[in-house]
PDB file of C-alpha atoms and ligand atoms in Angstrom:
ATOM      1  CA  MET A   1      76.577  85.296 148.907  1.00 96.00           C
ATOM      2  CA  ARG A   2      77.767  81.973 148.318  1.00 96.00           C
ATOM      3  CA  LYS A   3      80.257  79.526 148.480  1.00 94.00           C
ATOM      4  CA  ILE A   4      81.062  76.333 146.150  1.00 96.00           C
ATOM      5  CA  LEU A   5      83.672  74.216 146.604  1.00 95.00           C
ATOM      6  CA  TYR A   6      84.102  71.157 144.176  1.00 96.00           C
ATOM      7  CA  MET A   7      86.414  68.568 143.283  1.00 94.00           C
ATOM      8  CA  SER A   8      87.363  67.321 139.802  1.00 95.00           C
ATOM      9  CA  SER A   9      88.787  65.030 137.087  1.00 93.00           C
ATOM     10  CA  SER A  10      90.538  66.495 134.186  1.00 92.00           C
ATOM     11  CA  THR A  11      89.640  65.328 130.450  1.00 94.00           C
ATOM     12  CA  ILE A  12      92.986  65.959 129.375  1.00 91.00           C
ATOM     13  CA  ALA A  13      95.551  64.919 131.788  1.00 81.00           C
ATOM     14  CA  GLY A  14      98.854  66.526 132.391  1.00 77.00           C
ATOM     15  CA  ASP A  15     100.171  69.878 130.701  1.00 72.00           C
ATOM     16  CA  LYS A  16      97.838  69.504 127.993  1.00 78.00           C
ATOM     17  CA  ALA A  17      94.772  70.391 129.802  1.00 77.00           C
ATOM     18  CA  ASP A  18      93.250  73.718 128.615  1.00 83.00           C
ATOM     19  CA  LEU A  19      94.065  75.689 131.278  1.00 82.00           C
ATOM     20  CA  VAL A  20      95.193  78.976 129.761  1.00 84.00           C
ATOM     21  CA  GLY A  21      91.163  78.921 127.949  1.00 89.00           C
ATOM     22  CA  ILE A  22      89.740  78.332 131.468  1.00 90.00           C
ATOM     23  CA  LEU A  23      92.140  80.598 132.869  1.00 86.00           C
ATOM     24  CA  GLN A  24      91.138  83.557 130.356  1.00 88.00           C
ATOM     25  CA  GLN A  25      87.835  82.625 130.361  1.00 92.00           C
ATOM     26  CA  SER A  26      87.475  82.439 134.315  1.00 91.00           C
ATOM     27  CA  ARG A  27      89.098  85.686 134.469  1.00 87.00           C
ATOM     28  CA  HIS A  28      86.966  87.547 132.893  1.00 91.00           C
ATOM     29  CA  ASN A  29      83.965  85.693 133.698  1.00 94.00           C
ATOM     30  CA  ASN A  30      84.806  86.564 137.554  1.00 93.00           C
ATOM     31  CA  ALA A  31      85.908  89.632 137.562  1.00 91.00           C
ATOM     32  CA  LEU A  32      82.346  90.884 135.666  1.00 93.00           C
ATOM     33  CA  HIS A  33      80.205  88.923 138.231  1.00 94.00           C
ATOM     34  CA  ASP A  34      82.366  89.858 141.234  1.00 93.00           C
ATOM     35  CA  ILE A  35      83.338  86.164 141.870  1.00 94.00           C
ATOM     36  CA  THR A  36      86.534  85.462 143.565  1.00 92.00           C
ATOM     37  CA  GLY A  37      88.166  82.250 144.685  1.00 89.00           C
ATOM     38  CA  LEU A  38      91.015  79.823 144.287  1.00 89.00           C
ATOM     39  CA  LEU A  39      91.237  76.980 141.301  1.00 89.00           C
ATOM     40  CA  TRP A  40      94.162  74.342 142.000  1.00 86.00           C
ATOM     41  CA  SER A  41      94.837  71.966 139.615  1.00 83.00           C
ATOM     42  CA  ASP A  42      98.144  69.481 139.671  1.00 80.00           C
ATOM     43  CA  GLY A  43      96.926  68.792 135.565  1.00 79.00           C
ATOM     44  CA  THR A  44      95.157  65.985 137.058  1.00 85.00           C
ATOM     45  CA  HIS A  45      92.343  66.940 139.140  1.00 87.00           C
ATOM     46  CA  PHE A  46      90.899  70.411 139.514  1.00 90.00           C
ATOM     47  CA  LEU A  47      90.436  71.756 143.111  1.00 91.00           C
ATOM     48  CA  GLN A  48      88.028  75.108 143.322  1.00 92.00           C
ATOM     49  CA  VAL A  49      86.132  76.716 144.971  1.00 92.00           C
ATOM     50  CA  ILE A  50      84.091  80.037 143.719  1.00 94.00           C
ATOM     51  CA  GLU A  51      82.581  82.870 146.182  1.00 93.00           C
ATOM     52  CA  GLY A  52      80.315  86.040 145.749  1.00 95.00           C
ATOM     53  CA  PRO A  53      76.755  86.392 145.154  1.00 97.00           C
ATOM     54  CA  THR A  54      74.585  83.764 145.059  1.00 98.00           C
ATOM     55  CA  ALA A  55      73.512  83.869 141.794  1.00 98.00           C
ATOM     56  CA  PHE A  56      76.215  84.474 139.904  1.00 97.00           C
ATOM     57  CA  VAL A  57      77.739  81.972 142.136  1.00 97.00           C
ATOM     58  CA  ASP A  58      74.912  79.629 141.066  1.00 97.00           C
ATOM     59  CA  ALA A  59      74.977  80.726 137.472  1.00 98.00           C
ATOM     60  CA  THR A  60      78.991  79.812 136.688  1.00 97.00           C
ATOM     61  CA  PHE A  61      78.689  76.830 138.953  1.00 98.00           C
ATOM     62  CA  GLY A  62      75.755  75.685 136.683  1.00 98.00           C
ATOM     63  CA  ARG A  63      78.416  76.087 133.629  1.00 98.00           C
ATOM     64  CA  ILE A  64      81.015  74.701 135.372  1.00 98.00           C
ATOM     65  CA  THR A  65      79.052  71.476 135.468  1.00 98.00           C
ATOM     66  CA  GLN A  66      78.424  71.095 131.825  1.00 98.00           C
ATOM     67  CA  ASP A  67      82.359  71.651 130.610  1.00 97.00           C
ATOM     68  CA  ASP A  68      83.927  68.949 128.848  1.00 96.00           C
ATOM     69  CA  ARG A  69      87.298  69.603 130.479  1.00 95.00           C
ATOM     70  CA  HIS A  70      86.589  67.984 133.667  1.00 96.00           C
ATOM     71  CA  TYR A  71      84.241  65.085 134.772  1.00 97.00           C
ATOM     72  CA  ASP A  72      83.328  63.147 138.065  1.00 96.00           C
ATOM     73  CA  LEU A  73      82.384  66.513 139.818  1.00 97.00           C
ATOM     74  CA  SER A  74      81.897  65.964 143.099  1.00 95.00           C
ATOM     75  CA  LEU A  75      80.260  69.488 145.103  1.00 95.00           C
ATOM     76  CA  GLN A  76      82.054  68.988 148.595  1.00 91.00           C
ATOM     77  CA  HIS A  77      79.993  72.222 150.047  1.00 89.00           C
ATOM     78  CA  ASN A  78      77.450  74.496 148.897  1.00 95.00           C
ATOM     79  CA  ILE A  79      77.010  77.072 151.038  1.00 94.00           C
ATOM     80  CA  PRO A  80      76.178  80.760 152.200  1.00 96.00           C
ATOM     81  CA  ILE A  81      78.508  82.757 153.467  1.00 94.00           C
ATOM     82  CA  HIS A  82      78.916  86.580 154.986  1.00 93.00           C
ATOM     83  CA  GLU A  83      82.493  86.938 154.443  1.00 90.00           C
ATOM     84  CA  ARG A  84      85.010  86.256 151.495  1.00 88.00           C
ATOM     85  CA  GLN A  85      87.997  84.042 152.623  1.00 86.00           C
ATOM     86  CA  PHE A  86      89.799  85.413 148.632  1.00 85.00           C
ATOM     87  CA  GLY A  87      90.493  88.867 148.355  1.00 80.00           C
ATOM     88  CA  ALA A  88      90.873  88.121 144.634  1.00 74.00           C
ATOM     89  CA  TRP A  89      90.673  85.363 141.853  1.00 72.00           C
ATOM     90  CA  THR A  90      93.141  83.430 140.984  1.00 75.00           C
ATOM     91  CA  MET A  91      94.436  80.185 139.755  1.00 71.00           C
ATOM     92  CA  ALA A  92      97.110  77.956 141.254  1.00 70.00           C
ATOM     93  CA  HIS A  93      98.469  74.946 138.568  1.00 68.00           C
ATOM     94  CA  ARG A  94     101.661  72.715 140.031  1.00 68.00           C
ATOM     95  CA  ARG A  95     103.326  71.901 135.733  1.00 66.00           C
ATOM     96  CA  ALA A  96     104.665  68.444 135.798  1.00 64.00           C
ATOM     97  CA  ASP A  97     108.076  70.202 136.435  1.00 72.00           C
ATOM     98  CA  ASP A  98     107.304  73.076 139.026  1.00 72.00           C
ATOM     99  CA  PRO A  99     109.280  72.201 142.624  1.00 75.00           C
ATOM    100  CA  VAL A 100     107.263  70.898 144.595  1.00 72.00           C
ATOM    101  CA  ASP A 101     108.291  72.565 147.600  1.00 79.00           C
ATOM    102  CA  ALA A 102     108.004  76.362 146.732  1.00 77.00           C
ATOM    103  CA  TYR A 103     104.668  75.241 144.999  1.00 75.00           C
ATOM    104  CA  ASP A 104     103.040  74.241 147.919  1.00 78.00           C
ATOM    105  CA  ALA A 105     104.916  77.577 149.881  1.00 83.00           C
ATOM    106  CA  ARG A 106     102.701  79.426 147.210  1.00 80.00           C
ATOM    107  CA  MET A 107      99.591  77.528 147.864  1.00 80.00           C
ATOM    108  CA  ARG A 108     100.146  77.913 151.520  1.00 84.00           C
ATOM    109  CA  ARG A 109     100.114  81.594 151.478  1.00 85.00           C
ATOM    110  CA  LEU A 110      97.330  81.476 148.912  1.00 82.00           C
ATOM    111  CA  LEU A 111      95.000  79.392 151.780  1.00 84.00           C
ATOM    112  CA  SER A 112      96.605  81.264 154.745  1.00 84.00           C
ATOM    113  CA  GLY A 113      93.278  83.489 154.760  1.00 80.00           C
ATOM    114  CA  ALA A 114      91.076  80.694 154.318  1.00 82.00           C
ATOM    115  CA  SER A 115      88.568  78.489 157.348  1.00 85.00           C
ATOM    116  CA  GLN A 116      90.397  74.931 158.024  1.00 86.00           C
ATOM    117  CA  ARG A 117      87.095  73.124 155.905  1.00 83.00           C
ATOM    118  CA  VAL A 118      88.215  75.010 152.626  1.00 84.00           C
ATOM    119  CA  ARG A 119      92.015  74.904 153.601  1.00 86.00           C
ATOM    120  CA  ASP A 120      91.817  70.645 154.399  1.00 87.00           C
ATOM    121  CA  PRO A 121      91.036  69.270 150.837  1.00 83.00           C
ATOM    122  CA  PHE A 122      93.209  71.916 148.913  1.00 81.00           C
ATOM    123  CA  LEU A 123      96.148  70.022 151.620  1.00 82.00           C
ATOM    124  CA  ALA A 124      94.920  66.898 151.419  1.00 81.00           C
ATOM    125  CA  LEU A 125      95.016  66.849 147.409  1.00 75.00           C
ATOM    126  CA  MET A 126      97.906  68.852 147.235  1.00 74.00           C
ATOM    127  CA  ALA A 127      99.248  65.992 149.536  1.00 74.00           C
ATOM    128  CA  THR A 128      98.442  63.185 146.787  1.00 67.00           C
ATOM    129  CA  GLY A 129      99.566  65.632 144.183  1.00 56.00           C
ATOM    130  CA  SER A 130     102.944  65.682 145.501  1.00 44.00           C
ATOM    131  CA  LEU A 131     103.543  61.683 146.159  1.00 41.00           C
ATOM    132  CA  ASP A 132     102.816  61.620 142.036  1.00 43.00           C
ATOM    133  CA  GLY A 133     105.311  63.415 141.356  1.00 35.00           C
TER     134      GLY A 133
HETATM  135  C1  LIG B 201      88.093  73.339 136.365  1.00 85.71           C
HETATM  136  C2  LIG B 201      87.588  74.687 135.535  1.00 85.71           C
HETATM  137  C3  LIG B 201      87.065  75.496 135.942  1.00 85.71           C
HETATM  138  C4  LIG B 201      86.776  76.575 135.618  1.00 85.71           C
HETATM  139  N1  LIG B 201      86.408  77.823 136.227  1.00 85.71           N
HETATM  140  C5  LIG B 201      85.789  78.800 136.065  1.00 85.71           C
HETATM  141  C6  LIG B 201      85.372  79.449 137.097  1.00 85.71           C
HETATM  142  O1  LIG B 201      85.868  80.283 138.131  1.00 85.71           O
HETATM  143  N2  LIG B 201      84.562  81.046 136.301  1.00 85.71           N
HETATM  144  C7  LIG B 201      84.294  81.100 135.023  1.00 85.71           C
HETATM  145  O2  LIG B 201      83.109  81.532 133.988  1.00 85.71           O
HETATM  146  N3  LIG B 201      84.197  79.802 134.298  1.00 85.71           N
HETATM  147  C8  LIG B 201      85.054  78.519 134.374  1.00 85.71           C
HETATM  148  N4  LIG B 201      84.997  77.531 134.008  1.00 85.71           N
HETATM  149  C9  LIG B 201      85.310  77.370 132.564  1.00 85.71           C
HETATM  150  C10 LIG B 201      83.584  77.210 132.569  1.00 85.71           C
HETATM  151  O3  LIG B 201      83.302  76.118 132.121  1.00 85.71           O
HETATM  152  C11 LIG B 201      82.507  78.049 131.218  1.00 85.71           C
HETATM  153  O4  LIG B 201      83.578  77.208 129.991  1.00 85.71           O
HETATM  154  C12 LIG B 201      82.969  79.288 130.763  1.00 85.71           C
HETATM  155  O5  LIG B 201      82.325  79.736 131.790  1.00 85.71           O
HETATM  156  C13 LIG B 201      82.013  80.036 129.868  1.00 85.71           C
HETATM  157  O6  LIG B 201      82.371  80.923 129.193  1.00 85.71           O
HETATM  158  P1  LIG B 201      81.588  81.765 127.978  1.00 85.71           P
HETATM  159  O7  LIG B 201      80.656  81.606 127.948  1.00 85.71           O
HETATM  160  O8  LIG B 201      82.334  83.521 128.718  1.00 85.71           O
HETATM  161  O9  LIG B 201      82.807  81.670 126.649  1.00 85.71           O
HETATM  162  C14 LIG B 201      86.014  76.547 134.278  1.00 85.71           C
HETATM  163  C15 LIG B 201      86.081  75.567 134.138  1.00 85.71           C
HETATM  164  C16 LIG B 201      86.862  74.236 134.608  1.00 85.71           C
HETATM  165  C17 LIG B 201      86.632  73.123 133.492  1.00 85.71           C
END
């Protein structure tokens, strides 16, 4: 199995970003390909971890890199793994009017099983997000 973590910027910022479309495609495809992970977005940035069988993770990441709904994609890590850190595929998105505290609490719960290498970039990005308002 393999795990990929990357960060990117949303082409269309804010609540108009096509999060519903991304979520529907991802739920569908990831369930078929045994991919789990977490997609975080504050409407400006994406941070996503995908984990699962190497061939499917590579193929999924290949499609993701071609997607023009985001840009400036930077790979944080791409490593072989023996076990998953996320039992299911989840997307966490903070809308502009979501209370930051409740959202942060939810993210912390979702990340509680993740390694520090995965958790730290999420927490760092969440911290910038809350400064933005
Ligand atoms: C930020 C972001 C995250 C995405 N995450 C996934 C994902 O986890 N799984 C997936 O299959 N597609 C994901 N996509 C969508 C892919 O880029 C691509 O559009 C989709 O896989 C095509 O699927 P389809 O051929 O079934 O329509 C993501 C796109 C973006 C912009």
